[in-house]
Amino acid sequence: MEDKLKTFCKNYEVKVVNDTQRYARYRPPTFFTDPERADIIRNDVIEYQTERLFTVQIPESRLNTLVELENRFYNHRNSEGMRDMFETLMDKEREEAHYRHTNEAVKKAYEQYSMLLNLAGYQRKF
């Protein structure tokens, strides 16, 4: 197993019971996709992708923790309904960048704040 997967299993007390099986996903064939002629039916070969299939045991409390994380980061509620946390954070980042570029006082305050964080040893990781 990969190191990240092993770390995840350790953090959430997940025990891999079986990893010898495969899971198959297939892409359904596409019909009527010839750009030149609409009367041609293409019967594409069905493409399968396979990957390892894990059978795991996980305590209920750890599963509930994962469900809470899922709800927090991917189903963040706001006034517009359901949005994922990444989209919300990106919108916030864009809005802040807009204020920094359109308002000189905000830009200077942000630069000073960034410098203080840098002096304190904070490094922004991307």
mmCIF file of N, CA and C in Angstrom:
data_model
loop_
_atom_site.group_PDB
_atom_site.id
_atom_site.type_symbol
_atom_site.label_atom_id
_atom_site.label_comp_id
_atom_site.label_asym_id
_atom_site.label_seq_id
_atom_site.Cartn_x
_atom_site.Cartn_y
_atom_site.Cartn_z
ATOM 1 N N MET A 1 0.837 -1.193 0.000
ATOM 2 C CA MET A 1 0.000 0.000 0.000
ATOM 3 C C MET A 1 0.875 1.247 0.000
ATOM 4 N N GLU A 2 0.333 2.308 -0.523
ATOM 5 C CA GLU A 2 1.045 3.579 -0.532
ATOM 6 C C GLU A 2 1.190 4.103 0.892
ATOM 7 N N ASP A 3 2.167 4.966 1.093
ATOM 8 C CA ASP A 3 2.394 5.535 2.417
ATOM 9 C C ASP A 3 1.204 6.362 2.893
ATOM 10 N N LYS A 4 0.600 7.145 1.980
ATOM 11 C CA LYS A 4 -0.554 7.975 2.368
ATOM 12 C C LYS A 4 -1.730 7.099 2.788
ATOM 13 N N LEU A 5 -1.927 6.006 2.071
ATOM 14 C CA LEU A 5 -3.017 5.095 2.408
ATOM 15 C C LEU A 5 -2.758 4.421 3.748
ATOM 16 N N LYS A 6 -1.513 4.030 3.984
ATOM 17 C CA LYS A 6 -1.166 3.436 5.276
ATOM 18 C C LYS A 6 -1.381 4.425 6.415
ATOM 19 N N THR A 7 -0.994 5.678 6.200
ATOM 20 C CA THR A 7 -1.196 6.707 7.220
ATOM 21 C C THR A 7 -2.678 6.922 7.480
ATOM 22 N N PHE A 8 -3.473 6.963 6.413
ATOM 23 C CA PHE A 8 -4.917 7.118 6.564
ATOM 24 C C PHE A 8 -5.483 5.965 7.385
ATOM 25 N N CYS A 9 -5.090 4.747 7.049
ATOM 26 C CA CYS A 9 -5.584 3.567 7.770
ATOM 27 C C CYS A 9 -5.193 3.628 9.241
ATOM 28 N N LYS A 10 -3.996 4.094 9.515
ATOM 29 C CA LYS A 10 -3.542 4.207 10.899
ATOM 30 C C LYS A 10 -4.331 5.282 11.643
ATOM 31 N N ASN A 11 -4.529 6.433 11.015
ATOM 32 C CA ASN A 11 -5.241 7.550 11.659
ATOM 33 C C ASN A 11 -6.697 7.230 11.952
ATOM 34 N N TYR A 12 -7.338 6.458 11.080
ATOM 35 C CA TYR A 12 -8.763 6.172 11.240
ATOM 36 C C TYR A 12 -9.038 4.740 11.676
ATOM 37 N N GLU A 13 -8.002 4.048 12.118
ATOM 38 C CA GLU A 13 -8.142 2.688 12.629
ATOM 39 C C GLU A 13 -8.824 1.760 11.623
ATOM 40 N N VAL A 14 -8.444 1.927 10.369
ATOM 41 C CA VAL A 14 -9.003 1.112 9.296
ATOM 42 C C VAL A 14 -8.129 -0.125 9.129
ATOM 43 N N LYS A 15 -8.764 -1.264 9.073
ATOM 44 C CA LYS A 15 -8.037 -2.518 8.867
ATOM 45 C C LYS A 15 -8.435 -3.071 7.496
ATOM 46 N N VAL A 16 -7.453 -3.248 6.631
ATOM 47 C CA VAL A 16 -7.703 -3.816 5.303
ATOM 48 C C VAL A 16 -7.778 -5.324 5.459
ATOM 49 N N VAL A 17 -8.954 -5.880 5.174
ATOM 50 C CA VAL A 17 -9.188 -7.309 5.329
ATOM 51 C C VAL A 17 -8.763 -8.061 4.076
ATOM 52 N N ASN A 18 -9.041 -7.461 2.918
ATOM 53 C CA ASN A 18 -8.751 -8.134 1.658
ATOM 54 C C ASN A 18 -8.452 -7.073 0.604
ATOM 55 N N ASP A 19 -7.390 -7.280 -0.172
ATOM 56 C CA ASP A 19 -7.082 -6.363 -1.270
ATOM 57 C C ASP A 19 -6.723 -7.117 -2.547
ATOM 58 N N THR A 20 -7.228 -8.327 -2.684
ATOM 59 C CA THR A 20 -6.881 -9.159 -3.835
ATOM 60 C C THR A 20 -7.889 -9.058 -4.973
ATOM 61 N N GLN A 21 -9.001 -8.388 -4.761
ATOM 62 C CA GLN A 21 -10.019 -8.299 -5.805
ATOM 63 C C GLN A 21 -9.820 -7.038 -6.638
ATOM 64 N N ARG A 22 -10.539 -6.970 -7.765
ATOM 65 C CA ARG A 22 -10.483 -5.813 -8.655
ATOM 66 C C ARG A 22 -11.881 -5.252 -8.817
ATOM 67 N N TYR A 23 -11.974 -3.941 -9.005
ATOM 68 C CA TYR A 23 -13.234 -3.258 -9.262
ATOM 69 C C TYR A 23 -13.187 -2.749 -10.697
ATOM 70 N N ALA A 24 -14.227 -3.028 -11.465
ATOM 71 C CA ALA A 24 -14.258 -2.628 -12.874
ATOM 72 C C ALA A 24 -15.285 -1.520 -13.087
ATOM 73 N N ARG A 25 -14.838 -0.475 -13.751
ATOM 74 C CA ARG A 25 -15.715 0.610 -14.192
ATOM 75 C C ARG A 25 -15.728 0.582 -15.707
ATOM 76 N N TYR A 26 -16.863 0.785 -16.274
ATOM 77 C CA TYR A 26 -16.874 0.817 -17.731
ATOM 78 C C TYR A 26 -17.515 2.104 -18.219
ATOM 79 N N ARG A 27 -17.045 2.524 -19.360
ATOM 80 C CA ARG A 27 -17.603 3.698 -20.035
ATOM 81 C C ARG A 27 -18.606 3.180 -21.044
ATOM 82 N N PRO A 28 -19.859 3.588 -20.914
ATOM 83 C CA PRO A 28 -20.866 3.091 -21.859
ATOM 84 C C PRO A 28 -20.538 3.534 -23.288
ATOM 85 N N PRO A 29 -20.919 2.739 -24.262
ATOM 86 C CA PRO A 29 -20.636 3.126 -25.650
ATOM 87 C C PRO A 29 -21.405 4.383 -26.032
ATOM 88 N N THR A 30 -20.837 5.140 -26.959
ATOM 89 C CA THR A 30 -21.501 6.356 -27.432
ATOM 90 C C THR A 30 -22.059 6.099 -28.822
ATOM 91 N N PHE A 31 -23.254 6.555 -29.045
ATOM 92 C CA PHE A 31 -23.919 6.373 -30.331
ATOM 93 C C PHE A 31 -24.164 7.740 -30.967
ATOM 94 N N PHE A 32 -24.290 7.772 -32.271
ATOM 95 C CA PHE A 32 -24.588 8.991 -33.030
ATOM 96 C C PHE A 32 -23.577 10.096 -32.728
ATOM 97 N N THR A 33 -22.322 9.767 -32.762
ATOM 98 C CA THR A 33 -21.313 10.764 -32.441
ATOM 99 C C THR A 33 -20.420 11.116 -33.622
ATOM 100 N N ASP A 34 -20.713 10.590 -34.786
ATOM 101 C CA ASP A 34 -19.916 10.921 -35.952
ATOM 102 C C ASP A 34 -20.189 12.381 -36.320
ATOM 103 N N PRO A 35 -19.170 13.233 -36.337
ATOM 104 C CA PRO A 35 -19.414 14.651 -36.593
ATOM 105 C C PRO A 35 -19.835 14.956 -38.026
ATOM 106 N N GLU A 36 -19.571 14.035 -38.950
ATOM 107 C CA GLU A 36 -19.895 14.264 -40.359
ATOM 108 C C GLU A 36 -21.300 13.804 -40.725
ATOM 109 N N ARG A 37 -21.731 12.686 -40.122
ATOM 110 C CA ARG A 37 -23.020 12.116 -40.513
ATOM 111 C C ARG A 37 -23.786 11.662 -39.278
ATOM 112 N N ALA A 38 -25.013 12.116 -39.154
ATOM 113 C CA ALA A 38 -25.841 11.759 -38.008
ATOM 114 C C ALA A 38 -26.537 10.417 -38.183
ATOM 115 N N ASP A 39 -26.508 9.845 -39.384
ATOM 116 C CA ASP A 39 -27.203 8.578 -39.599
ATOM 117 C C ASP A 39 -26.322 7.360 -39.315
ATOM 118 N N ILE A 40 -25.075 7.576 -38.919
ATOM 119 C CA ILE A 40 -24.173 6.466 -38.632
ATOM 120 C C ILE A 40 -24.205 6.166 -37.140
ATOM 121 N N ILE A 41 -24.446 4.910 -36.840
ATOM 122 C CA ILE A 41 -24.461 4.477 -35.446
ATOM 123 C C ILE A 41 -23.118 3.832 -35.158
ATOM 124 N N ARG A 42 -22.400 4.407 -34.224
ATOM 125 C CA ARG A 42 -21.121 3.828 -33.829
ATOM 126 C C ARG A 42 -21.353 2.960 -32.609
ATOM 127 N N ASN A 43 -20.870 1.772 -32.678
ATOM 128 C CA ASN A 43 -20.954 0.877 -31.538
ATOM 129 C C ASN A 43 -19.531 0.695 -31.013
ATOM 130 N N ASP A 44 -19.107 1.646 -30.213
ATOM 131 C CA ASP A 44 -17.741 1.614 -29.702
ATOM 132 C C ASP A 44 -17.514 0.398 -28.826
ATOM 133 N N VAL A 45 -16.285 0.031 -28.750
ATOM 134 C CA VAL A 45 -15.902 -1.046 -27.849
ATOM 135 C C VAL A 45 -16.064 -0.537 -26.419
ATOM 136 N N ILE A 46 -16.656 -1.360 -25.593
ATOM 137 C CA ILE A 46 -16.836 -0.958 -24.205
ATOM 138 C C ILE A 46 -15.479 -0.957 -23.519
ATOM 139 N N GLU A 47 -15.134 0.175 -22.933
ATOM 140 C CA GLU A 47 -13.845 0.306 -22.276
ATOM 141 C C GLU A 47 -14.010 0.060 -20.784
ATOM 142 N N TYR A 48 -13.154 -0.789 -20.254
ATOM 143 C CA TYR A 48 -13.156 -1.080 -18.823
ATOM 144 C C TYR A 48 -11.900 -0.503 -18.190
ATOM 145 N N GLN A 49 -12.072 0.045 -17.025
ATOM 146 C CA GLN A 49 -10.940 0.448 -16.203
ATOM 147 C C GLN A 49 -11.053 -0.336 -14.914
ATOM 148 N N THR A 50 -9.953 -0.888 -14.471
ATOM 149 C CA THR A 50 -9.996 -1.645 -13.227
ATOM 150 C C THR A 50 -9.037 -1.048 -12.217
ATOM 151 N N GLU A 51 -9.348 -1.266 -10.976
ATOM 152 C CA GLU A 51 -8.498 -0.839 -9.884
ATOM 153 C C GLU A 51 -8.669 -1.810 -8.733
ATOM 154 N N ARG A 52 -7.745 -1.748 -7.791
ATOM 155 C CA ARG A 52 -7.829 -2.651 -6.647
ATOM 156 C C ARG A 52 -9.077 -2.331 -5.827
ATOM 157 N N LEU A 53 -9.654 -3.364 -5.278
ATOM 158 C CA LEU A 53 -10.831 -3.239 -4.435
ATOM 159 C C LEU A 53 -10.429 -3.657 -3.025
ATOM 160 N N PHE A 54 -10.656 -2.767 -2.061
ATOM 161 C CA PHE A 54 -10.302 -3.045 -0.680
ATOM 162 C C PHE A 54 -11.544 -3.417 0.112
ATOM 163 N N THR A 55 -11.449 -4.465 0.887
ATOM 164 C CA THR A 55 -12.462 -4.799 1.873
ATOM 165 C C THR A 55 -11.871 -4.367 3.209
ATOM 166 N N VAL A 56 -12.574 -3.471 3.896
ATOM 167 C CA VAL A 56 -12.007 -2.890 5.115
ATOM 168 C C VAL A 56 -12.959 -3.034 6.294
ATOM 169 N N GLN A 57 -12.365 -2.943 7.463
ATOM 170 C CA GLN A 57 -13.130 -2.851 8.702
ATOM 171 C C GLN A 57 -12.778 -1.509 9.327
ATOM 172 N N ILE A 58 -13.807 -0.774 9.753
ATOM 173 C CA ILE A 58 -13.588 0.536 10.351
ATOM 174 C C ILE A 58 -14.577 0.697 11.504
ATOM 175 N N PRO A 59 -14.102 1.189 12.654
ATOM 176 C CA PRO A 59 -15.022 1.414 13.777
ATOM 177 C C PRO A 59 -16.068 2.475 13.417
ATOM 178 N N GLU A 60 -17.243 2.342 13.970
ATOM 179 C CA GLU A 60 -18.343 3.249 13.669
ATOM 180 C C GLU A 60 -17.984 4.694 13.985
ATOM 181 N N SER A 61 -17.288 4.914 15.101
ATOM 182 C CA SER A 61 -16.935 6.289 15.474
ATOM 183 C C SER A 61 -16.018 6.926 14.430
ATOM 184 N N ARG A 62 -15.089 6.151 13.891
ATOM 185 C CA ARG A 62 -14.190 6.681 12.862
ATOM 186 C C ARG A 62 -14.929 6.928 11.559
ATOM 187 N N LEU A 63 -15.885 6.066 11.238
ATOM 188 C CA LEU A 63 -16.704 6.278 10.048
ATOM 189 C C LEU A 63 -17.528 7.549 10.196
ATOM 190 N N ASN A 64 -18.088 7.766 11.383
ATOM 191 C CA ASN A 64 -18.838 9.008 11.635
ATOM 192 C C ASN A 64 -17.939 10.233 11.504
ATOM 193 N N THR A 65 -16.689 10.121 11.922
ATOM 194 C CA THR A 65 -15.736 11.219 11.760
ATOM 195 C C THR A 65 -15.529 11.538 10.291
ATOM 196 N N LEU A 66 -15.389 10.512 9.472
ATOM 197 C CA LEU A 66 -15.223 10.717 8.031
ATOM 198 C C LEU A 66 -16.472 11.348 7.408
ATOM 199 N N VAL A 67 -17.642 10.930 7.879
ATOM 200 C CA VAL A 67 -18.894 11.508 7.375
ATOM 201 C C VAL A 67 -18.957 12.992 7.726
ATOM 202 N N GLU A 68 -18.558 13.341 8.953
ATOM 203 C CA GLU A 68 -18.542 14.746 9.367
ATOM 204 C C GLU A 68 -17.567 15.565 8.519
ATOM 205 N N LEU A 69 -16.388 15.000 8.243
ATOM 206 C CA LEU A 69 -15.429 15.700 7.382
ATOM 207 C C LEU A 69 -16.002 15.915 5.987
ATOM 208 N N GLU A 70 -16.648 14.897 5.470
ATOM 209 C CA GLU A 70 -17.277 15.004 4.149
ATOM 210 C C GLU A 70 -18.311 16.126 4.143
ATOM 211 N N ASN A 71 -19.152 16.140 5.165
ATOM 212 C CA ASN A 71 -20.177 17.183 5.235
ATOM 213 C C ASN A 71 -19.569 18.564 5.391
ATOM 214 N N ARG A 72 -18.492 18.653 6.158
ATOM 215 C CA ARG A 72 -17.891 19.963 6.402
ATOM 216 C C ARG A 72 -17.209 20.523 5.164
ATOM 217 N N PHE A 73 -16.497 19.685 4.427
ATOM 218 C CA PHE A 73 -15.708 20.199 3.320
ATOM 219 C C PHE A 73 -16.377 20.107 1.961
ATOM 220 N N TYR A 74 -17.294 19.188 1.775
ATOM 221 C CA TYR A 74 -17.891 19.038 0.452
ATOM 222 C C TYR A 74 -19.350 19.445 0.387
ATOM 223 N N ASN A 75 -19.983 19.613 1.505
ATOM 224 C CA ASN A 75 -21.398 19.992 1.504
ATOM 225 C C ASN A 75 -21.625 21.204 2.388
ATOM 226 N N HIS A 76 -20.745 22.188 2.276
ATOM 227 C CA HIS A 76 -20.847 23.397 3.084
ATOM 228 C C HIS A 76 -22.106 24.158 2.695
ATOM 229 N N ARG A 77 -22.932 24.440 3.668
ATOM 230 C CA ARG A 77 -24.180 25.146 3.374
ATOM 231 C C ARG A 77 -23.967 26.656 3.430
ATOM 232 N N ASN A 78 -24.560 27.333 2.485
ATOM 233 C CA ASN A 78 -24.605 28.787 2.536
ATOM 234 C C ASN A 78 -25.961 29.233 1.996
ATOM 235 N N SER A 79 -26.138 30.519 1.789
ATOM 236 C CA SER A 79 -27.447 31.024 1.383
ATOM 237 C C SER A 79 -27.879 30.522 0.005
ATOM 238 N N GLU A 80 -26.927 30.089 -0.822
ATOM 239 C CA GLU A 80 -27.262 29.607 -2.163
ATOM 240 C C GLU A 80 -27.554 28.111 -2.197
ATOM 241 N N GLY A 81 -27.458 27.441 -1.066
ATOM 242 C CA GLY A 81 -27.685 26.000 -1.041
ATOM 243 C C GLY A 81 -26.387 25.265 -0.770
ATOM 244 N N MET A 82 -26.236 24.102 -1.381
ATOM 245 C CA MET A 82 -25.070 23.254 -1.130
ATOM 246 C C MET A 82 -23.910 23.662 -2.035
ATOM 247 N N ARG A 83 -22.741 23.873 -1.419
ATOM 248 C CA ARG A 83 -21.511 24.146 -2.167
ATOM 249 C C ARG A 83 -20.380 23.452 -1.444
ATOM 250 N N ASP A 84 -19.380 23.049 -2.190
ATOM 251 C CA ASP A 84 -18.268 22.423 -1.498
ATOM 252 C C ASP A 84 -17.333 23.478 -0.919
ATOM 253 N N MET A 85 -16.589 23.097 0.081
ATOM 254 C CA MET A 85 -15.732 24.016 0.813
ATOM 255 C C MET A 85 -14.650 24.604 -0.091
ATOM 256 N N PHE A 86 -14.115 23.823 -1.012
ATOM 257 C CA PHE A 86 -13.073 24.322 -1.903
ATOM 258 C C PHE A 86 -13.597 25.494 -2.726
ATOM 259 N N GLU A 87 -14.773 25.346 -3.280
ATOM 260 C CA GLU A 87 -15.364 26.417 -4.085
ATOM 261 C C GLU A 87 -15.586 27.662 -3.235
ATOM 262 N N THR A 88 -16.038 27.466 -2.007
ATOM 263 C CA THR A 88 -16.267 28.584 -1.099
ATOM 264 C C THR A 88 -14.956 29.298 -0.779
ATOM 265 N N LEU A 89 -13.903 28.524 -0.491
ATOM 266 C CA LEU A 89 -12.602 29.121 -0.179
ATOM 267 C C LEU A 89 -12.022 29.861 -1.386
ATOM 268 N N MET A 90 -12.192 29.303 -2.581
ATOM 269 C CA MET A 90 -11.685 29.967 -3.776
ATOM 270 C C MET A 90 -12.422 31.278 -4.037
ATOM 271 N N ASP A 91 -13.726 31.289 -3.829
ATOM 272 C CA ASP A 91 -14.490 32.538 -3.978
ATOM 273 C C ASP A 91 -14.003 33.590 -2.991
ATOM 274 N N LYS A 92 -13.743 33.172 -1.753
ATOM 275 C CA LYS A 92 -13.246 34.086 -0.725
ATOM 276 C C LYS A 92 -11.874 34.620 -1.114
ATOM 277 N N GLU A 93 -11.005 33.760 -1.614
ATOM 278 C CA GLU A 93 -9.660 34.168 -2.040
ATOM 279 C C GLU A 93 -9.731 35.181 -3.175
ATOM 280 N N ARG A 94 -10.613 34.943 -4.146
ATOM 281 C CA ARG A 94 -10.767 35.877 -5.269
ATOM 282 C C ARG A 94 -11.294 37.234 -4.793
ATOM 283 N N GLU A 95 -12.250 37.196 -3.884
ATOM 284 C CA GLU A 95 -12.813 38.433 -3.356
ATOM 285 C C GLU A 95 -11.753 39.241 -2.606
ATOM 286 N N GLU A 96 -10.945 38.558 -1.782
ATOM 287 C CA GLU A 96 -9.886 39.240 -1.050
ATOM 288 C C GLU A 96 -8.847 39.822 -2.011
ATOM 289 N N ALA A 97 -8.493 39.069 -3.051
ATOM 290 C CA ALA A 97 -7.532 39.568 -4.040
ATOM 291 C C ALA A 97 -8.088 40.804 -4.747
ATOM 292 N N HIS A 98 -9.375 40.801 -5.030
ATOM 293 C CA HIS A 98 -10.012 41.956 -5.673
ATOM 294 C C HIS A 98 -9.893 43.187 -4.776
ATOM 295 N N TYR A 99 -10.177 43.044 -3.483
ATOM 296 C CA TYR A 99 -10.071 44.172 -2.555
ATOM 297 C C TYR A 99 -8.629 44.666 -2.443
ATOM 298 N N ARG A 100 -7.671 43.737 -2.454
ATOM 299 C CA ARG A 100 -6.263 44.138 -2.374
ATOM 300 C C ARG A 100 -5.837 44.936 -3.603
ATOM 301 N N HIS A 101 -6.350 44.567 -4.764
ATOM 302 C CA HIS A 101 -5.952 45.238 -5.999
ATOM 303 C C HIS A 101 -6.702 46.535 -6.245
ATOM 304 N N THR A 102 -7.862 46.687 -5.654
ATOM 305 C CA THR A 102 -8.661 47.893 -5.910
ATOM 306 C C THR A 102 -8.592 48.923 -4.788
ATOM 307 N N ASN A 103 -8.047 48.546 -3.646
ATOM 308 C CA ASN A 103 -7.990 49.458 -2.510
ATOM 309 C C ASN A 103 -6.556 49.490 -1.974
ATOM 310 N N GLU A 104 -5.907 50.645 -2.114
ATOM 311 C CA GLU A 104 -4.501 50.776 -1.726
ATOM 312 C C GLU A 104 -4.286 50.535 -0.237
ATOM 313 N N ALA A 105 -5.205 50.981 0.615
ATOM 314 C CA ALA A 105 -5.056 50.789 2.057
ATOM 315 C C ALA A 105 -5.129 49.303 2.426
ATOM 316 N N VAL A 106 -6.021 48.587 1.785
ATOM 317 C CA VAL A 106 -6.133 47.149 2.032
ATOM 318 C C VAL A 106 -4.868 46.450 1.555
ATOM 319 N N LYS A 107 -4.334 46.884 0.421
ATOM 320 C CA LYS A 107 -3.111 46.292 -0.118
ATOM 321 C C LYS A 107 -1.951 46.479 0.856
ATOM 322 N N LYS A 108 -1.783 47.689 1.385
ATOM 323 C CA LYS A 108 -0.681 47.952 2.323
ATOM 324 C C LYS A 108 -0.870 47.166 3.619
ATOM 325 N N ALA A 109 -2.098 47.102 4.112
ATOM 326 C CA ALA A 109 -2.367 46.339 5.338
ATOM 327 C C ALA A 109 -2.072 44.861 5.130
ATOM 328 N N TYR A 110 -2.439 44.338 3.968
ATOM 329 C CA TYR A 110 -2.177 42.934 3.655
ATOM 330 C C TYR A 110 -0.680 42.657 3.575
ATOM 331 N N GLU A 111 0.066 43.573 2.952
ATOM 332 C CA GLU A 111 1.519 43.399 2.842
ATOM 333 C C GLU A 111 2.169 43.397 4.228
ATOM 334 N N GLN A 112 1.729 44.306 5.113
ATOM 335 C CA GLN A 112 2.276 44.348 6.467
ATOM 336 C C GLN A 112 1.905 43.088 7.248
ATOM 337 N N TYR A 113 0.676 42.649 7.096
ATOM 338 C CA TYR A 113 0.218 41.425 7.758
ATOM 339 C C TYR A 113 1.027 40.226 7.274
ATOM 340 N N SER A 114 1.249 40.142 5.970
ATOM 341 C CA SER A 114 2.036 39.042 5.397
ATOM 342 C C SER A 114 3.469 39.074 5.905
ATOM 343 N N MET A 115 4.029 40.275 6.012
ATOM 344 C CA MET A 115 5.394 40.399 6.502
ATOM 345 C C MET A 115 5.483 39.941 7.962
ATOM 346 N N LEU A 116 4.503 40.317 8.784
ATOM 347 C CA LEU A 116 4.490 39.880 10.181
ATOM 348 C C LEU A 116 4.375 38.365 10.291
ATOM 349 N N LEU A 117 3.532 37.774 9.484
ATOM 350 C CA LEU A 117 3.413 36.314 9.489
ATOM 351 C C LEU A 117 4.726 35.658 9.078
ATOM 352 N N ASN A 118 5.370 36.228 8.070
ATOM 353 C CA ASN A 118 6.640 35.682 7.609
ATOM 354 C C ASN A 118 7.701 35.793 8.696
ATOM 355 N N LEU A 119 7.748 36.926 9.395
ATOM 356 C CA LEU A 119 8.710 37.105 10.487
ATOM 357 C C LEU A 119 8.437 36.148 11.644
ATOM 358 N N ALA A 120 7.181 35.813 11.822
ATOM 359 C CA ALA A 120 6.805 34.884 12.898
ATOM 360 C C ALA A 120 7.089 33.432 12.516
ATOM 361 N N GLY A 121 7.517 33.199 11.290
ATOM 362 C CA GLY A 121 7.880 31.860 10.857
ATOM 363 C C GLY A 121 6.799 31.138 10.081
ATOM 364 N N TYR A 122 5.708 31.804 9.760
ATOM 365 C CA TYR A 122 4.641 31.163 8.987
ATOM 366 C C TYR A 122 5.001 31.201 7.521
ATOM 367 N N GLN A 123 4.969 30.059 6.883
ATOM 368 C CA GLN A 123 5.207 29.961 5.456
ATOM 369 C C GLN A 123 3.960 29.410 4.803
ATOM 370 N N ARG A 124 3.408 30.117 3.861
ATOM 371 C CA ARG A 124 2.222 29.643 3.171
ATOM 372 C C ARG A 124 2.590 28.506 2.245
ATOM 373 N N LYS A 125 1.899 27.388 2.383
ATOM 374 C CA LYS A 125 2.193 26.209 1.578
ATOM 375 C C LYS A 125 1.112 26.034 0.528
ATOM 376 N N PHE A 126 1.558 25.781 -0.696
ATOM 377 C CA PHE A 126 0.607 25.578 -1.785
ATOM 378 C C PHE A 126 0.582 24.147 -2.177
#
